[in-house]
Coordinates of C-alpha atoms in Angstrom, one line a residue:
M26 CA -156.1 -35.7 58.8
L27 CA -157.5 -33.5 61.6
I28 CA -156.9 -33.8 65.6
A29 CA -157.7 -32.0 68.9
N30 CA -155.0 -30.8 70.8
E31 CA -154.9 -32.0 74.0
N32 CA -152.7 -29.5 75.4
A33 CA -154.8 -26.5 74.2
T34 CA -155.9 -23.8 77.1
H35 CA -158.2 -21.4 77.2
K36 CA -156.8 -19.1 80.0
A37 CA -155.0 -15.7 80.5
Y38 CA -151.9 -15.5 78.0
P39 CA -148.9 -16.4 80.3
N40 CA -146.5 -13.7 81.5
V41 CA -143.5 -16.0 80.4
L42 CA -145.0 -15.7 77.1
Q43 CA -145.3 -12.0 77.2
Q44 CA -141.4 -11.7 77.8
I45 CA -140.9 -13.4 74.7
L46 CA -143.4 -11.8 72.3
S47 CA -146.2 -9.1 73.4
I48 CA -148.6 -6.7 72.4
E49 CA -146.0 -4.0 73.2
K50 CA -143.2 -4.8 71.4
A51 CA -145.7 -5.6 68.4
A52 CA -146.6 -1.8 68.4
E53 CA -143.0 -1.1 68.5
S54 CA -142.2 -2.8 65.3
R55 CA -145.1 -1.7 63.9
S56 CA -144.3 1.9 64.2
W57 CA -140.7 0.9 62.8
L58 CA -142.2 -0.8 59.6
S59 CA -144.6 2.5 58.8
Q60 CA -141.7 4.4 58.2
W61 CA -140.6 2.3 55.9
D62 CA -140.8 2.7 51.9
G63 CA -140.6 -0.9 51.5
I64 CA -144.1 -1.9 52.3
N65 CA -147.6 0.0 51.2
P66 CA -149.1 2.9 54.0
G67 CA -151.8 1.8 56.1
A68 CA -153.7 -1.6 56.7
T69 CA -153.8 -4.5 54.2
P70 CA -157.3 -5.1 53.2
L71 CA -159.5 -7.3 55.4
V72 CA -162.4 -8.5 53.1
K73 CA -165.8 -10.3 53.8
L74 CA -166.9 -13.3 51.7
P75 CA -170.6 -13.4 52.3
A76 CA -171.5 -15.8 48.9
L77 CA -168.9 -18.2 50.0
A78 CA -169.8 -18.3 53.6
T79 CA -173.6 -18.6 52.7
A80 CA -172.3 -21.6 50.3
L81 CA -170.3 -23.2 52.7
G82 CA -172.7 -22.8 55.9
V83 CA -171.0 -20.8 58.1
G84 CA -172.0 -17.3 59.2
E85 CA -169.3 -15.1 58.3
L86 CA -165.9 -15.6 56.4
W87 CA -163.4 -12.8 56.5
V88 CA -159.6 -12.8 54.5
K89 CA -156.8 -10.6 55.5
D90 CA -155.0 -10.1 52.2
E91 CA -151.3 -9.9 52.4
S92 CA -150.5 -10.1 48.9
A93 CA -151.4 -5.7 49.3
R94 CA -148.7 -5.5 51.9
S95 CA -145.9 -4.5 49.5
E96 CA -144.4 -5.2 46.1
L97 CA -142.7 -8.7 47.6
G98 CA -146.5 -9.7 47.4
S99 CA -146.4 -11.5 51.1
F100 CA -146.4 -11.1 55.0
K101 CA -142.6 -11.6 55.3
A102 CA -142.3 -8.0 54.4
L103 CA -143.2 -7.8 58.2
G104 CA -140.8 -10.0 59.9
A105 CA -137.3 -9.6 58.2
P106 CA -136.8 -6.1 58.5
I107 CA -137.5 -6.2 61.8
A108 CA -135.3 -8.9 62.9
L109 CA -132.4 -6.8 60.8
V110 CA -133.4 -3.8 62.4
R111 CA -133.0 -5.6 66.0
L112 CA -129.8 -7.2 64.8
I113 CA -128.0 -4.2 64.3
L114 CA -128.8 -2.2 67.3
R115 CA -127.8 -4.9 69.3
V116 CA -124.8 -5.9 67.6
F117 CA -123.6 -2.0 67.1
P118 CA -125.0 -0.6 70.1
E119 CA -121.9 2.1 70.3
Q120 CA -123.3 3.5 67.2
R121 CA -126.6 4.6 68.7
F122 CA -128.6 3.8 65.0
E123 CA -132.1 4.6 65.0
A124 CA -134.4 2.2 64.2
N125 CA -136.4 4.5 61.4
S126 CA -133.2 6.1 60.2
L127 CA -131.6 2.4 59.3
L128 CA -134.6 1.6 57.2
S129 CA -134.1 4.8 55.2
G130 CA -130.1 3.9 54.6
E131 CA -129.4 6.8 56.5
Y132 CA -126.2 4.2 57.8
R133 CA -125.3 2.9 54.7
Q134 CA -121.7 3.7 54.3
A135 CA -121.0 1.9 58.5
L136 CA -122.8 -0.8 57.5
A137 CA -121.6 -1.9 54.2
D138 CA -119.5 -4.7 54.9
F139 CA -122.1 -6.0 57.2
T140 CA -123.1 -9.3 56.1
V141 CA -126.5 -11.1 56.8
I142 CA -127.5 -14.7 55.0
S143 CA -130.6 -17.0 55.0
A144 CA -132.2 -19.7 53.5
T145 CA -135.7 -19.4 52.2
D146 CA -138.2 -21.0 50.2
G147 CA -138.8 -17.6 49.1
N148 CA -140.8 -14.7 50.5
H149 CA -138.4 -14.6 53.7
G150 CA -135.4 -14.1 51.9
R151 CA -136.9 -11.6 49.4
G152 CA -138.2 -9.7 52.5
L153 CA -134.5 -10.1 53.9
A154 CA -133.2 -9.0 50.8
A155 CA -135.3 -5.9 50.5
A156 CA -134.5 -4.8 53.9
A157 CA -130.7 -5.5 53.2
K158 CA -130.7 -3.0 50.3
S159 CA -133.1 -0.4 51.9
I160 CA -130.2 0.0 55.2
G161 CA -127.0 -1.1 53.0
C162 CA -125.3 -4.0 53.9
R163 CA -124.6 -7.1 52.2
C164 CA -127.7 -10.2 51.8
V165 CA -126.5 -14.2 51.0
I166 CA -129.5 -15.9 50.3
V167 CA -129.2 -19.9 50.2
L168 CA -132.3 -21.6 48.2
H169 CA -132.7 -25.2 47.6
A170 CA -133.3 -27.0 44.8
N171 CA -137.7 -26.5 44.8
V172 CA -137.3 -22.9 45.0
S173 CA -138.1 -22.2 41.3
I174 CA -136.1 -19.7 39.0
E175 CA -138.4 -17.2 39.3
R176 CA -138.3 -16.6 42.7
E177 CA -135.1 -16.5 42.5
E178 CA -134.8 -14.0 40.3
A179 CA -137.4 -11.8 42.5
I180 CA -135.0 -11.9 45.5
A181 CA -131.5 -11.5 43.0
A182 CA -133.4 -8.5 41.9
Y183 CA -132.5 -6.8 45.6
G184 CA -129.4 -7.3 45.3
A185 CA -128.9 -10.5 47.2
E186 CA -125.9 -12.7 46.4
I187 CA -127.7 -16.1 45.8
V188 CA -126.2 -19.9 46.7
R189 CA -127.7 -22.9 45.6
I190 CA -128.1 -26.4 46.8
A191 CA -129.4 -29.5 45.7
G192 CA -131.1 -30.5 49.0
N193 CA -134.7 -29.4 50.4
Y194 CA -135.3 -26.5 52.6
D195 CA -134.1 -27.9 56.0
E196 CA -130.8 -29.0 54.6
S197 CA -130.3 -24.9 53.0
V198 CA -131.1 -24.0 56.7
E199 CA -128.2 -26.0 57.5
K200 CA -126.1 -24.7 54.8
A201 CA -126.6 -21.1 55.8
A202 CA -125.4 -22.0 59.2
S203 CA -122.6 -23.3 58.3
I204 CA -121.4 -20.6 55.7
A205 CA -122.2 -18.1 58.1
V206 CA -119.2 -19.8 60.6
E207 CA -117.0 -19.8 57.8
N208 CA -117.1 -16.0 57.1
E209 CA -118.4 -15.0 60.5
W210 CA -121.7 -13.8 58.8
T211 CA -125.0 -13.5 60.8
V212 CA -127.9 -15.8 60.1
V213 CA -131.5 -14.1 60.0
S214 CA -133.6 -16.7 60.1
D215 CA -137.6 -17.2 60.5
T216 CA -137.1 -20.7 62.2
S217 CA -135.2 -21.2 65.7
Y218 CA -132.8 -23.9 67.0
E219 CA -130.8 -24.5 70.4
G220 CA -128.6 -21.3 70.8
Y221 CA -130.7 -19.4 68.3
E222 CA -133.9 -17.7 69.2
E223 CA -133.3 -13.9 69.2
I224 CA -133.7 -13.4 65.7
P225 CA -136.7 -15.7 65.2
R226 CA -138.2 -14.4 68.1
D227 CA -138.3 -10.6 66.3
V228 CA -139.1 -12.1 63.1
M229 CA -142.6 -13.3 64.4
Q230 CA -142.9 -10.0 66.6
G231 CA -142.9 -8.4 63.2
Y232 CA -145.9 -10.6 62.3
G233 CA -147.4 -8.9 64.9
T234 CA -148.6 -6.0 62.9
I235 CA -151.1 -8.5 61.3
A236 CA -152.9 -9.1 64.0
A237 CA -153.0 -5.6 65.4
E238 CA -154.6 -4.6 62.1
I239 CA -157.2 -7.2 62.4
V240 CA -158.0 -6.6 65.7
E241 CA -158.5 -2.4 65.1
Q242 CA -160.7 -3.4 61.5
T243 CA -163.3 -5.6 63.2
P244 CA -165.7 -4.7 66.2
Q245 CA -165.5 -6.9 69.6
A246 CA -168.1 -9.6 69.4
G247 CA -168.6 -9.2 73.3
P248 CA -166.8 -8.0 76.2
N249 CA -163.2 -9.1 75.5
E250 CA -164.4 -11.4 73.0
S251 CA -163.1 -11.7 69.5
A252 CA -164.9 -10.8 66.3
F253 CA -164.3 -14.3 65.1
T254 CA -164.7 -17.6 66.6
H255 CA -162.3 -19.9 64.9
V256 CA -159.2 -18.5 62.7
F257 CA -157.3 -20.4 60.3
L258 CA -153.6 -20.6 60.3
Q259 CA -150.9 -21.9 57.8
G260 CA -148.4 -23.9 59.3
G261 CA -144.5 -23.9 58.2
V262 CA -141.9 -23.7 60.6
G263 CA -145.0 -21.9 63.0
G264 CA -143.5 -18.6 63.2
L265 CA -146.3 -16.7 61.4
A266 CA -149.0 -18.8 63.2
A267 CA -147.2 -17.8 66.6
G268 CA -147.0 -14.3 66.2
I269 CA -150.6 -14.2 65.1
A270 CA -152.0 -16.4 67.8
S271 CA -150.1 -15.0 70.5
Y272 CA -151.4 -11.5 69.6
F273 CA -154.9 -12.6 69.7
W274 CA -154.4 -14.6 73.2
E275 CA -152.7 -11.5 74.8
V276 CA -155.4 -9.2 73.8
Y277 CA -158.7 -12.0 74.4
G278 CA -157.2 -14.4 76.9
A279 CA -159.6 -17.1 77.8
Q280 CA -161.8 -15.5 75.2
R281 CA -159.3 -16.2 72.2
P282 CA -160.7 -17.4 69.2
A283 CA -160.1 -21.4 68.3
F284 CA -157.0 -21.5 66.7
I285 CA -156.8 -24.5 63.9
M286 CA -153.2 -25.1 62.1
V287 CA -153.2 -26.6 58.5
E288 CA -150.2 -28.0 56.8
P289 CA -149.4 -30.4 53.4
Q290 CA -149.7 -33.8 54.2
Q291 CA -146.0 -34.5 53.6
A292 CA -144.7 -31.1 55.3
D293 CA -146.8 -31.9 58.6
C294 CA -144.1 -31.0 61.1
L295 CA -146.5 -28.9 63.2
Y296 CA -149.3 -31.8 63.1
Q297 CA -146.4 -34.5 64.3
S298 CA -145.4 -31.9 67.2
A299 CA -149.0 -32.2 68.1
L300 CA -148.8 -35.7 68.7
S301 CA -145.8 -36.0 70.4
G302 CA -146.2 -32.8 72.9
D303 CA -142.7 -31.1 71.5
A304 CA -141.4 -29.7 68.6
A305 CA -140.6 -32.4 66.1
K306 CA -140.0 -33.1 62.5
S307 CA -141.8 -33.9 59.2
E308 CA -143.1 -37.6 58.6
G309 CA -143.3 -36.7 54.6
S310 CA -141.4 -35.7 51.7
V311 CA -141.4 -32.1 52.4
D312 CA -142.4 -31.5 48.9
S313 CA -145.3 -29.5 48.4
V314 CA -146.7 -27.0 46.2
M315 CA -147.3 -24.8 48.7
A316 CA -143.6 -24.0 48.7
G317 CA -144.0 -21.5 51.6
L318 CA -145.4 -24.0 53.9
A319 CA -142.7 -27.0 52.7
C320 CA -141.0 -27.0 55.8
G321 CA -140.0 -30.3 57.7
E322 CA -139.1 -29.1 61.3
T323 CA -141.1 -26.9 63.7
S324 CA -139.4 -23.9 65.3
P325 CA -139.3 -24.9 68.9
L326 CA -139.6 -21.2 69.9
A327 CA -142.4 -21.1 68.1
W328 CA -144.2 -23.8 69.1
K329 CA -144.0 -22.4 73.0
F330 CA -146.9 -20.5 71.4
L331 CA -148.3 -23.2 69.8
K332 CA -148.4 -26.1 72.2
E333 CA -151.4 -24.6 74.4
S334 CA -153.1 -22.0 71.8
V335 CA -153.8 -24.0 68.7
D336 CA -157.0 -26.4 69.2
H337 CA -156.7 -28.5 66.3
F338 CA -154.0 -29.6 63.8
M339 CA -154.8 -30.7 60.1
T340 CA -153.2 -31.6 56.7
I341 CA -154.5 -31.3 53.3
E342 CA -153.7 -32.6 50.1
D343 CA -151.8 -30.3 47.3
G344 CA -155.2 -30.7 45.2
A345 CA -157.2 -28.8 48.0
A346 CA -155.2 -25.6 48.1
V347 CA -155.1 -25.6 44.2
D348 CA -158.9 -25.8 44.0
A349 CA -159.1 -23.1 46.9
M350 CA -157.1 -20.8 45.1
R351 CA -159.3 -20.8 41.9
I352 CA -162.2 -20.3 44.1
L353 CA -160.6 -17.0 45.6
A354 CA -159.8 -15.8 41.9
S355 CA -163.4 -16.2 40.5
G356 CA -165.1 -13.9 43.2
K357 CA -167.9 -16.3 42.7
N358 CA -171.6 -14.9 43.2
Q359 CA -170.5 -11.3 43.5
D360 CA -167.9 -12.2 46.4
I361 CA -164.4 -9.7 45.9
P362 CA -162.2 -11.8 43.5
L363 CA -158.3 -12.4 45.4
V364 CA -155.2 -13.3 44.4
A365 CA -153.8 -15.6 46.6
G366 CA -150.9 -17.4 46.0
E367 CA -150.2 -21.4 46.9
S368 CA -149.1 -20.7 50.3
A369 CA -151.9 -18.5 51.2
V370 CA -154.9 -20.7 50.7
A371 CA -154.1 -23.5 52.9
G372 CA -156.5 -21.6 55.5
L373 CA -159.7 -22.1 53.0
A374 CA -158.8 -25.4 52.0
G375 CA -158.6 -26.6 55.3
L376 CA -162.0 -25.1 56.0
I377 CA -163.5 -26.5 53.3
Q378 CA -162.0 -30.1 54.0
I379 CA -163.8 -30.0 57.7
L380 CA -167.2 -28.4 56.1
K381 CA -167.1 -31.8 54.0
S382 CA -167.5 -34.0 57.0
P383 CA -170.4 -33.2 59.6
I384 CA -168.5 -35.6 61.9
L385 CA -165.1 -32.9 61.6
A386 CA -167.5 -29.8 61.5
A387 CA -168.8 -30.8 64.8
D388 CA -165.3 -31.7 66.2
V389 CA -164.1 -28.5 65.7
S390 CA -167.7 -26.8 66.6
I391 CA -168.1 -24.7 63.0
D392 CA -171.5 -24.3 62.2
A393 CA -173.8 -22.0 60.8
N394 CA -173.2 -19.2 63.5
S395 CA -169.3 -19.4 62.8
R396 CA -166.9 -16.3 62.1
I397 CA -164.3 -17.7 60.7
L398 CA -161.2 -15.8 59.9
L399 CA -158.5 -16.5 57.1
I400 CA -155.1 -14.8 56.6
S401 CA -154.3 -14.7 52.8
T402 CA -150.4 -14.7 53.5
E403 CA -149.2 -14.0 49.6
G404 CA -150.5 -13.3 46.0
A405 CA -148.6 -14.5 42.9
T406 CA -145.5 -14.4 44.4
A407 CA -144.7 -16.7 41.2
P408 CA -146.3 -15.4 38.6
S409 CA -145.9 -18.3 36.2
V410 CA -146.8 -20.9 38.8
Y411 CA -149.7 -18.9 40.0
A412 CA -151.3 -18.8 36.2
E413 CA -150.4 -22.6 35.7
L414 CA -152.2 -23.5 38.6
V415 CA -155.0 -20.9 38.3
G416 CA -155.8 -21.1 34.4
E417 CA -155.6 -17.5 34.2
T418 CA -152.9 -15.0 35.1
A419 CA -152.7 -12.5 38.6
E420 CA -153.2 -9.7 36.2
V421 CA -156.5 -10.8 34.8
V422 CA -157.8 -11.4 38.6
L423 CA -156.8 -8.3 39.1
H424 CA -158.6 -6.7 36.3
R425 CA -161.7 -8.6 37.8
Q426 CA -161.3 -7.5 41.3
K427 CA -160.4 -3.5 40.2
A428 CA -164.5 -4.0 38.3
W429 CA -165.7 -5.2 41.2
H430 CA -164.7 -2.1 43.3
S431 CA -166.1 -0.1 40.6
R432 CA -168.8 -1.8 40.9
D433 CA -169.2 -1.3 44.5
V434 CA -168.5 2.3 44.2
A435 CA -171.2 2.9 41.6

């Protein structure tokens, strides 16, 4: 399903939003992250897929590959560390901590009894656990029933204490909040709710790093015009999309690219938000193979940015995501093979669905001249799940990718 957002506008980035998320703050976050050994140095790859673009009938197709961000394997390595650093700076102003020194563990002894907690589908919890380990504070992660043991073990490897519940993601969020109150701990979540916006804001600000790199990696198409006509964004609670859309909006203003939001059919909280005009809940089961997007409630803070910046909202079936994973892994017709996890491929799956229908393609103004940007948000963060869905391991795909690079160099 696809709908146009009747509230979408193409105008200058509103000052009221700039007070929340800005290029200036994103640059500060990026500077701090560059000093953290939890992420790899330099920008993640922005790769062009000319063969797939030709097959789909679009002008250009680009993919920002966040699987290479760090050993965590996803974009979540950018949000949780920044939120945790900013939280500690607010809580302990008298200590005069330095942000870079926090991430290097210099204040480990002073923060040994400071505890943070969060619910997660996997990647956010892993990012928070990694940051907490570097800083030296305690971390507790609440996991719902659909989070795999494989993802649990990956989080626990960073020293986090795991709490399991029988419910879904939204119930794990509620559980984390109640545990935090009982123990006087602090929730570090990537979704907002009434009275809780500072930390989700900081998480989203960390995601601005992705957009900043993309702007630097691509030439402008014209004065204040993006190199891309369309950007496909994954759903979830909306935090990643808000972090990226706000950055592009501030840079390009009224000339910003068109944004298309893609979600699982059964976790369509942003689609429902577009229908109602306010942050809403999903009408589905919220159980999707796209685990990182299996969220039932829109982040109200994220919605402040998305309600006017996203031009279209759409939903896809799980099978479409699996097909997209296989397409990127194959590297058909000389394109670079890419390891993209279940939640990473929503944008490509959405694009393919649109292009199957000339009517839908016309509705979103995608044609042979369109320049499309996709954000591949994760690699094989659950290796066994990836292998089962794609039919080969991530290692095999990476070997093929290495061979592609070797051929390119030769």
